[in-house]
mmCIF file of C-alpha atoms and ligand atoms in Angstrom:
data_model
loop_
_atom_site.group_PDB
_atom_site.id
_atom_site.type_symbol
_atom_site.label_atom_id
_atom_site.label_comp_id
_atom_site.label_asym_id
_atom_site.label_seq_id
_atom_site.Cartn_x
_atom_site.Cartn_y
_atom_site.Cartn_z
ATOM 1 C CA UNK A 836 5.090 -17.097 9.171
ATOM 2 C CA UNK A 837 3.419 -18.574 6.106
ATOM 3 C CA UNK A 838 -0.072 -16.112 5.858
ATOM 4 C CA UNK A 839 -2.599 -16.129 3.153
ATOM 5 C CA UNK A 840 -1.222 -12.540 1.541
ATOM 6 C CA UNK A 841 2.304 -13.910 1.991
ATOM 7 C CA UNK A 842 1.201 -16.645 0.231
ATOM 8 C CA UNK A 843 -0.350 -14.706 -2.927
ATOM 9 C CA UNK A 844 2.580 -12.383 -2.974
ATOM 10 C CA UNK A 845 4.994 -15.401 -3.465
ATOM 11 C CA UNK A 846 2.842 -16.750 -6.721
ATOM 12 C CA UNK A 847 2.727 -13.753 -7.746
ATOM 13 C CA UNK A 848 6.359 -13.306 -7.649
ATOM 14 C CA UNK A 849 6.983 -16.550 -9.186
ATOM 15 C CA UNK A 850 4.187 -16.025 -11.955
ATOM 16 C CA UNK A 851 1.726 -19.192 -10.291
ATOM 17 C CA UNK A 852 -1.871 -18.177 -10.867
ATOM 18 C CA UNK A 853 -4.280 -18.469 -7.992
ATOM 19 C CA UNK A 854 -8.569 -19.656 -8.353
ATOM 20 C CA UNK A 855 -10.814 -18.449 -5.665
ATOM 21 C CA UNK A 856 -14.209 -19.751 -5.979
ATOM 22 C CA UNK A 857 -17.161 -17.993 -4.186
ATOM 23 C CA UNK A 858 -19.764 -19.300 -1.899
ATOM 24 C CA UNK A 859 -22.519 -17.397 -1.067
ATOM 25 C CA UNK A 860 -23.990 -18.485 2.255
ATOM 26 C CA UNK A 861 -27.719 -16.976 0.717
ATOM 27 C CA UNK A 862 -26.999 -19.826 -1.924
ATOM 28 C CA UNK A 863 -26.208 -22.470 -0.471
ATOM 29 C CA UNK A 864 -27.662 -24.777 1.997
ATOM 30 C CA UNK A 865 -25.608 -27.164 4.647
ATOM 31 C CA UNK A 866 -26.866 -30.384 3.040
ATOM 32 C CA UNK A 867 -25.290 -29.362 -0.258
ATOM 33 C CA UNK A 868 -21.945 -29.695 1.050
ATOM 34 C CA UNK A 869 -21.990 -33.149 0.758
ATOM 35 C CA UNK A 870 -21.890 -32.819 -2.859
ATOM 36 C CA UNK A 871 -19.994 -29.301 -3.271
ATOM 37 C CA UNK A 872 -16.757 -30.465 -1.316
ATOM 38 C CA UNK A 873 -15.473 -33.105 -3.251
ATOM 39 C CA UNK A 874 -15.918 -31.172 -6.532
ATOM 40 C CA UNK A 875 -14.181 -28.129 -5.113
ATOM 41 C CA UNK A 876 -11.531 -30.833 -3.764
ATOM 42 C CA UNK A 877 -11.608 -32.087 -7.271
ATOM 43 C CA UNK A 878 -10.786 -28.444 -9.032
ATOM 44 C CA UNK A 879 -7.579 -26.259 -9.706
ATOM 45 C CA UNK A 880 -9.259 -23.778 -6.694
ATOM 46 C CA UNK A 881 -6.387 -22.513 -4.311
ATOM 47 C CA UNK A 882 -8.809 -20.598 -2.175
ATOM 48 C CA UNK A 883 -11.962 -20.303 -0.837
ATOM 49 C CA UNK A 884 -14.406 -17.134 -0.550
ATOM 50 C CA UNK A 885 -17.219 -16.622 1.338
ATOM 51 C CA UNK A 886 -19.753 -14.104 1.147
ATOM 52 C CA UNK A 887 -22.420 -12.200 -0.778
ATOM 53 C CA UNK A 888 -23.696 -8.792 -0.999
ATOM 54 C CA UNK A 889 -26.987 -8.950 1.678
ATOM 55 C CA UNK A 890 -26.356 -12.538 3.213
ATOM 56 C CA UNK A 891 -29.276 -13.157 5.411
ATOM 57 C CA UNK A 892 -29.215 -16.283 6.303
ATOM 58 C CA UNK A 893 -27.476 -17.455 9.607
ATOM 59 C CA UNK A 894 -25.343 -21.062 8.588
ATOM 60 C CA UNK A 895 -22.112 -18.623 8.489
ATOM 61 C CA UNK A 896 -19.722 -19.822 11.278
ATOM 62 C CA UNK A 897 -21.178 -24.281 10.694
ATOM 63 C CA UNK A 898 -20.755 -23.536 6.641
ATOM 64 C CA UNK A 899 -17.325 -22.498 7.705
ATOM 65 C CA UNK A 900 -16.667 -25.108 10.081
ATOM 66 C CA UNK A 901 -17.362 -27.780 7.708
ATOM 67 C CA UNK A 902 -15.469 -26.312 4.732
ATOM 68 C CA UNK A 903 -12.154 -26.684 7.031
ATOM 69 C CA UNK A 904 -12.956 -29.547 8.132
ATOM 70 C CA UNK A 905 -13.390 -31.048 4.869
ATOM 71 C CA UNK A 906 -11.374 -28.924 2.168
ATOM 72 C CA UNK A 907 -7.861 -28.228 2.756
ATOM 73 C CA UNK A 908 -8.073 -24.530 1.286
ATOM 74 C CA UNK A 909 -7.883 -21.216 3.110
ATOM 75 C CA UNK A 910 -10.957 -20.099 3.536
ATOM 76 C CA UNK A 911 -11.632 -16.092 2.964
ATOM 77 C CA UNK A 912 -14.006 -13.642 3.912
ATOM 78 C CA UNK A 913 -15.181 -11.631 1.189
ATOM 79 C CA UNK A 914 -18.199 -9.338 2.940
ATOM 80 C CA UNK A 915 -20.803 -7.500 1.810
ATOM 81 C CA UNK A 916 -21.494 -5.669 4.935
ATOM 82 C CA UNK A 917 -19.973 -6.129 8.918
ATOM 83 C CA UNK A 918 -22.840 -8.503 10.102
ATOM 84 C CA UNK A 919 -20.779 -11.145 7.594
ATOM 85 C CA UNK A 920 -17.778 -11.826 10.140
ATOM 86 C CA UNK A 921 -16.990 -14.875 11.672
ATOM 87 C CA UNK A 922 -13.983 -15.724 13.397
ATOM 88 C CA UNK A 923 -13.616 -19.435 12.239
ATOM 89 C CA UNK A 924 -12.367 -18.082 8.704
ATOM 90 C CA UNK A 925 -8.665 -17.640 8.397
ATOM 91 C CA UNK A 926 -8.772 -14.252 6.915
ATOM 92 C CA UNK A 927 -10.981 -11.026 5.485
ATOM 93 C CA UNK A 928 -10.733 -9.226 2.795
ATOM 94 C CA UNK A 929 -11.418 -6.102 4.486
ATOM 95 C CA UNK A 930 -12.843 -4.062 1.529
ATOM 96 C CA UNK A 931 -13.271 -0.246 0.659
ATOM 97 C CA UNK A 932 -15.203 0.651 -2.271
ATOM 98 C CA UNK A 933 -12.627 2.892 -3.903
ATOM 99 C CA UNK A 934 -14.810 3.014 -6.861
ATOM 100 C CA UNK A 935 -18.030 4.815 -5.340
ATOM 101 C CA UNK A 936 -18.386 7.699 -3.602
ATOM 102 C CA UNK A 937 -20.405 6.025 -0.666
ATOM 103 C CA UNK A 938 -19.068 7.058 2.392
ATOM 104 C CA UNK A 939 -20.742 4.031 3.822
ATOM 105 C CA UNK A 940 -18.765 1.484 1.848
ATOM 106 C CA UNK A 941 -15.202 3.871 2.047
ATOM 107 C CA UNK A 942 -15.294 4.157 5.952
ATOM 108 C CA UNK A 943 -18.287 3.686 7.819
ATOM 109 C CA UNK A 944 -18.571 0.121 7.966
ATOM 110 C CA UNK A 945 -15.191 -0.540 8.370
ATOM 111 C CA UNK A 946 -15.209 1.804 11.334
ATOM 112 C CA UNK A 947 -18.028 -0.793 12.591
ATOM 113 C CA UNK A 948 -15.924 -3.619 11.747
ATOM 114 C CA UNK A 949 -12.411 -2.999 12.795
ATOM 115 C CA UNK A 950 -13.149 -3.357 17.110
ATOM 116 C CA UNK A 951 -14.861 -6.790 15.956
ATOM 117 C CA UNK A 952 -12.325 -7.983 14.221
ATOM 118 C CA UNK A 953 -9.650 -6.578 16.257
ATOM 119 C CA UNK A 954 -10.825 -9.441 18.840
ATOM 120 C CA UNK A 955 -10.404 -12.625 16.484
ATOM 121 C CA UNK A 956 -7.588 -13.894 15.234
ATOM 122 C CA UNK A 957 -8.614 -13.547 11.345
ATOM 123 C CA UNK A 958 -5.604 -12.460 8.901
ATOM 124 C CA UNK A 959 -7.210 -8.463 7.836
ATOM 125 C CA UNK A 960 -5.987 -7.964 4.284
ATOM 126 C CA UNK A 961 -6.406 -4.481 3.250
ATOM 127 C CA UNK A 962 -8.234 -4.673 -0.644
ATOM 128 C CA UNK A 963 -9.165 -1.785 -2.973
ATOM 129 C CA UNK A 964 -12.191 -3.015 -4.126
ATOM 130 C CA UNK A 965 -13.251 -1.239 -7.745
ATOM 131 C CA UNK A 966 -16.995 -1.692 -9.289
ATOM 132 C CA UNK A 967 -16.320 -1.920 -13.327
ATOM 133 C CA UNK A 968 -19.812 -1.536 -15.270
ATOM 134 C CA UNK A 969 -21.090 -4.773 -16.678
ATOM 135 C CA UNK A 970 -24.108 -4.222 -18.993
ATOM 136 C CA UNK A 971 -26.491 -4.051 -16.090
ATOM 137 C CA UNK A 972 -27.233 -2.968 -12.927
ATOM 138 C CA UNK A 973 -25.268 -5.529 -10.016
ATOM 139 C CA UNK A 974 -26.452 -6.208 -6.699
ATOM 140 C CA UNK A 975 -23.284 -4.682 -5.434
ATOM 141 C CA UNK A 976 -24.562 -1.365 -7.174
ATOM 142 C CA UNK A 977 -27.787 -2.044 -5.790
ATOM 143 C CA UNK A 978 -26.819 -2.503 -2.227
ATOM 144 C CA UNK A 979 -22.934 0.067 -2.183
ATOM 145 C CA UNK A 980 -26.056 2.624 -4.007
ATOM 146 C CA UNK A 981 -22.525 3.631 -5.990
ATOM 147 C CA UNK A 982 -22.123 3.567 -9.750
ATOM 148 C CA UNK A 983 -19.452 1.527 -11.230
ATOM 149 C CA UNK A 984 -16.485 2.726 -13.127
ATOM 150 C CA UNK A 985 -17.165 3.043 -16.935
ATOM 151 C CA UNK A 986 -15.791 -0.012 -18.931
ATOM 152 C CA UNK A 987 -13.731 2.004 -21.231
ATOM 153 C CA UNK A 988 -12.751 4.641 -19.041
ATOM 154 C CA UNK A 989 -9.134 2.836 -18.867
ATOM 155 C CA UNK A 990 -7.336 5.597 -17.456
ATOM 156 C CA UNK A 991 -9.539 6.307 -14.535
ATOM 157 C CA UNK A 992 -9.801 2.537 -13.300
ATOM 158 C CA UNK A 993 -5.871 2.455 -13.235
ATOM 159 C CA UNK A 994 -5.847 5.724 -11.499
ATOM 160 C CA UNK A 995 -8.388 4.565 -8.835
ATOM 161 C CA UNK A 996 -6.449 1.349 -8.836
ATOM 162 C CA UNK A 997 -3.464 3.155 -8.253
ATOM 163 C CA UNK A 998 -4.889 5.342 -5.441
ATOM 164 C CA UNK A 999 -6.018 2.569 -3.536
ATOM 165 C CA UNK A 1000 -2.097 0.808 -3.791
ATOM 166 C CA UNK A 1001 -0.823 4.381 -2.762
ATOM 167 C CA UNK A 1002 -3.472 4.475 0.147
ATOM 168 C CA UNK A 1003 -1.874 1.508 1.477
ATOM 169 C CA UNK A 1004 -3.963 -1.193 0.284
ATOM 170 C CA UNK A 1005 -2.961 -5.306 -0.059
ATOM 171 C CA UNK A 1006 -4.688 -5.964 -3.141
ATOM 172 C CA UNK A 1007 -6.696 -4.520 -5.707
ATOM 173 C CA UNK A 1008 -9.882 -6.157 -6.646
ATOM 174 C CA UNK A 1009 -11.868 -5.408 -9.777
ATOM 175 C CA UNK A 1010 -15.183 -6.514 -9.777
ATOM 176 C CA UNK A 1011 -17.904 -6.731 -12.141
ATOM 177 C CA UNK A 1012 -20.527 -7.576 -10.155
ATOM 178 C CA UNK A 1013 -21.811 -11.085 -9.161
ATOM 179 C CA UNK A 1014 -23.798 -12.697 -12.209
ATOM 180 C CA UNK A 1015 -22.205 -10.043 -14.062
ATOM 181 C CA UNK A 1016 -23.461 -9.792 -18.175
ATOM 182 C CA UNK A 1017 -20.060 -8.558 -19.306
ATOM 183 C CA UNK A 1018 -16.694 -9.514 -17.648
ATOM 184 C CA UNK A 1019 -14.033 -6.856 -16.368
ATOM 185 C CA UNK A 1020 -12.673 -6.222 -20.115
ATOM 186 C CA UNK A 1021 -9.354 -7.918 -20.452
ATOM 187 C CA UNK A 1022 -7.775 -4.568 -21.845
ATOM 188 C CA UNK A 1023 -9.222 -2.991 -18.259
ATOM 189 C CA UNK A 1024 -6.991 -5.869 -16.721
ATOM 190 C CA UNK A 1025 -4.279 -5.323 -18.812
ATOM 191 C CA UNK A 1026 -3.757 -2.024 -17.901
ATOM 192 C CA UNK A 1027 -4.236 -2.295 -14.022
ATOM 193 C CA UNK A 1028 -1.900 -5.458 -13.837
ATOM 194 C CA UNK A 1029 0.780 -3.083 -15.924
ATOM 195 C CA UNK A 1030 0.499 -0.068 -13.457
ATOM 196 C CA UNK A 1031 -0.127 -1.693 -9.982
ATOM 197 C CA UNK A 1032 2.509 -3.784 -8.032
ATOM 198 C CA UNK A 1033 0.446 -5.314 -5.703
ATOM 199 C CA UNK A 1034 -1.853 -8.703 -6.581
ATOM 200 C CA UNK A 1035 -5.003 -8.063 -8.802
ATOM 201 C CA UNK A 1036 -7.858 -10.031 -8.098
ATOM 202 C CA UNK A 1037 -10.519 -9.939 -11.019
ATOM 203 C CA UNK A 1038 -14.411 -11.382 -10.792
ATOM 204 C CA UNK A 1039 -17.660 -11.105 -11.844
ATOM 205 C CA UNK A 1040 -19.411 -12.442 -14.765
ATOM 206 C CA UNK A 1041 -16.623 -15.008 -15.728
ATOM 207 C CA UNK A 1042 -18.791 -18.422 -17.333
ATOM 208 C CA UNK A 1043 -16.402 -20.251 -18.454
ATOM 209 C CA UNK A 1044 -12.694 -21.912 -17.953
ATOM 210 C CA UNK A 1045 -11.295 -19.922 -20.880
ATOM 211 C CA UNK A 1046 -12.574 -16.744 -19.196
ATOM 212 C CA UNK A 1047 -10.411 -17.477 -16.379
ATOM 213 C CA UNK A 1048 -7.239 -18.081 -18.446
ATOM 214 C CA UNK A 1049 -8.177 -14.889 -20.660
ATOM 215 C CA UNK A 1050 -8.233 -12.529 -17.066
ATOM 216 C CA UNK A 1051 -4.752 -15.028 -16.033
ATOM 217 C CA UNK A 1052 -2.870 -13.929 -18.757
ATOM 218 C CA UNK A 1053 -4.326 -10.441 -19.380
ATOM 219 C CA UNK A 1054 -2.540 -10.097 -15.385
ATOM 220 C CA UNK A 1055 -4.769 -11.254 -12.888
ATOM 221 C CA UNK A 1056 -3.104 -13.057 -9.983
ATOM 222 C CA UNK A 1057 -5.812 -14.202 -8.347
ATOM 223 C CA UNK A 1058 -9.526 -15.126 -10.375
ATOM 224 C CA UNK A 1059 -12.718 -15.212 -8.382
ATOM 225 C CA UNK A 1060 -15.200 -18.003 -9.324
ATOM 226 C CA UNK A 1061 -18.912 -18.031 -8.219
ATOM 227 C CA UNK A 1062 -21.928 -18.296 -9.743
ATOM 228 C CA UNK A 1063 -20.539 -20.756 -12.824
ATOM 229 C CA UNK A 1064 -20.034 -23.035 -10.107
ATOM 230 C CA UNK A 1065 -23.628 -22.370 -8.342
ATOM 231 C CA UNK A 1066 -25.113 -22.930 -11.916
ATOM 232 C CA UNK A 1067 -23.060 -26.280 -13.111
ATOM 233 C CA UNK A 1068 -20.776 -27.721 -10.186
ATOM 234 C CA UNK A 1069 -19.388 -29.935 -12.977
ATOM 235 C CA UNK A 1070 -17.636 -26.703 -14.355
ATOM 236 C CA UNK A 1071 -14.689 -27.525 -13.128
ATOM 237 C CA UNK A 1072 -14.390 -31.266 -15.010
HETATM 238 C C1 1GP B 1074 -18.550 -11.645 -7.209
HETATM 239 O O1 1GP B 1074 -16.422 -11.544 -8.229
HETATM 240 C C2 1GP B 1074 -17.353 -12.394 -7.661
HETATM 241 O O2 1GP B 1074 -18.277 -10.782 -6.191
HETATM 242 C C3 1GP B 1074 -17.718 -13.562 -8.526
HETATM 243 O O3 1GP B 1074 -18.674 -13.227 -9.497
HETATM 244 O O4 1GP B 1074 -20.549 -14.848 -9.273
HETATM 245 O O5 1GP B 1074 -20.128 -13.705 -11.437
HETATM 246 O O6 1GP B 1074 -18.575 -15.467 -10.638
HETATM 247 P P1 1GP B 1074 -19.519 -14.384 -10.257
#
């Protein structure tokens, strides 16, 4: 059966680099569609991720609906907290924090999450999720209340990373923060893509297109695209 994680595993195995870009419901209204969905038609994206660290507004499950309608990409829950499911996506990242020490973000909302999700049909892909410092403080430190992972503290982001791929995770994901200042470091990526065997997806704080090739060939499978794209939706001409 041809499923989203089978998908990234097999361009990963054949070296074919993968472009998520983010939508953040909180962002984004309904009538802006109109103009967002041919440009993400228009751009090298191979998937589509939805979320945002509070998300408060309730457009969710139509902003979904109309993205499948109208884009032919997979769309992907990326959520900041359990109230962020919907069951018209075709998949969730279903995240632990690996990087904090929150049980909240480890356990506690997954423990809220997993009987919802066990009744949709959404693809559950297991990711380690890692916070990497960025210059300042992120809303995803502001809201996980966790510090991130120093920048140059290479050898304890590759042995988190590696914890989380022994623990049974899908992916690891190392984030920077939404908006970040300063990028996950490409030697950070490096390193992680060199010890892990499982896809590495890599956000935060990328601005422009040779950021994304920079985190592609440092070893990210999969780069994650969002507020560039809020800012200019031209980025991608
Ligand atoms: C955030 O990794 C994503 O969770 C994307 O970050 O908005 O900085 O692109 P940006």
């Amino acid at each position: 059966m041809k499923t989203i994680y089978s998908e990234i595993l097999k361009a990963k195995e054949k070296g074919s680099k993968l472009l998520a870009i983010l939508l953040d419901p909180d962002k984004i209204t309904l009538a802006l569609l109109s103009v967002l969905i041919p440009k993400i038609n228009q751009s090298p994206a191979t998937h589509l991720f939805i979320g945002g660290s509070l998300v408060t507004s309730n457009i969710l499950d139509e902003l979904i609906i109309t993205l499948k309608r109208d884009c032919a990409l997979p769309v992907v829950l990326f959520p900041g907290n359990p109230s962020q499911i919907s069951d018209k996506a075709d998949g969730i990242l279903f995240l632990s924090l690996i990087s904090g020490r929150n049980p909240d973000y480890l356990i506690a909302h997954q423990v809220q999450a997993a009987p919802i999700l066990k009744r949709t049909q959404l693809e559950i892909i297991s990711t380690g999720y890692l916070l990497i410092e960025s210059g300042t403080q992120t809303a995803v430190e502001r809201v996980s209340k966790t510090k991130p992972l120093d920048r140059s503290n290479i050898d304890l982001v590759v042995a988190t990373a590696l914890a989380g791929e022994m623990l049974g995770h899908q992916l690891i994901y190392l984030e920077a923060g939404s908006g970040a200042k300063q990028a996950v470091p490409i030697n950070v990526i490096t390193a992680v893509a060199q010890n892990i065997k499982i896809p590495l997806i890599v956000g935060g704080g990328i601005k422009d297109l040779q950021g994304i090739q920079l985190a592609h060939d440092a070893g990210a499978d999969l780069v994650v695209i969002g507020t560039a794209f809020e800012n200019d939706i031209n980025f991608f001409n």
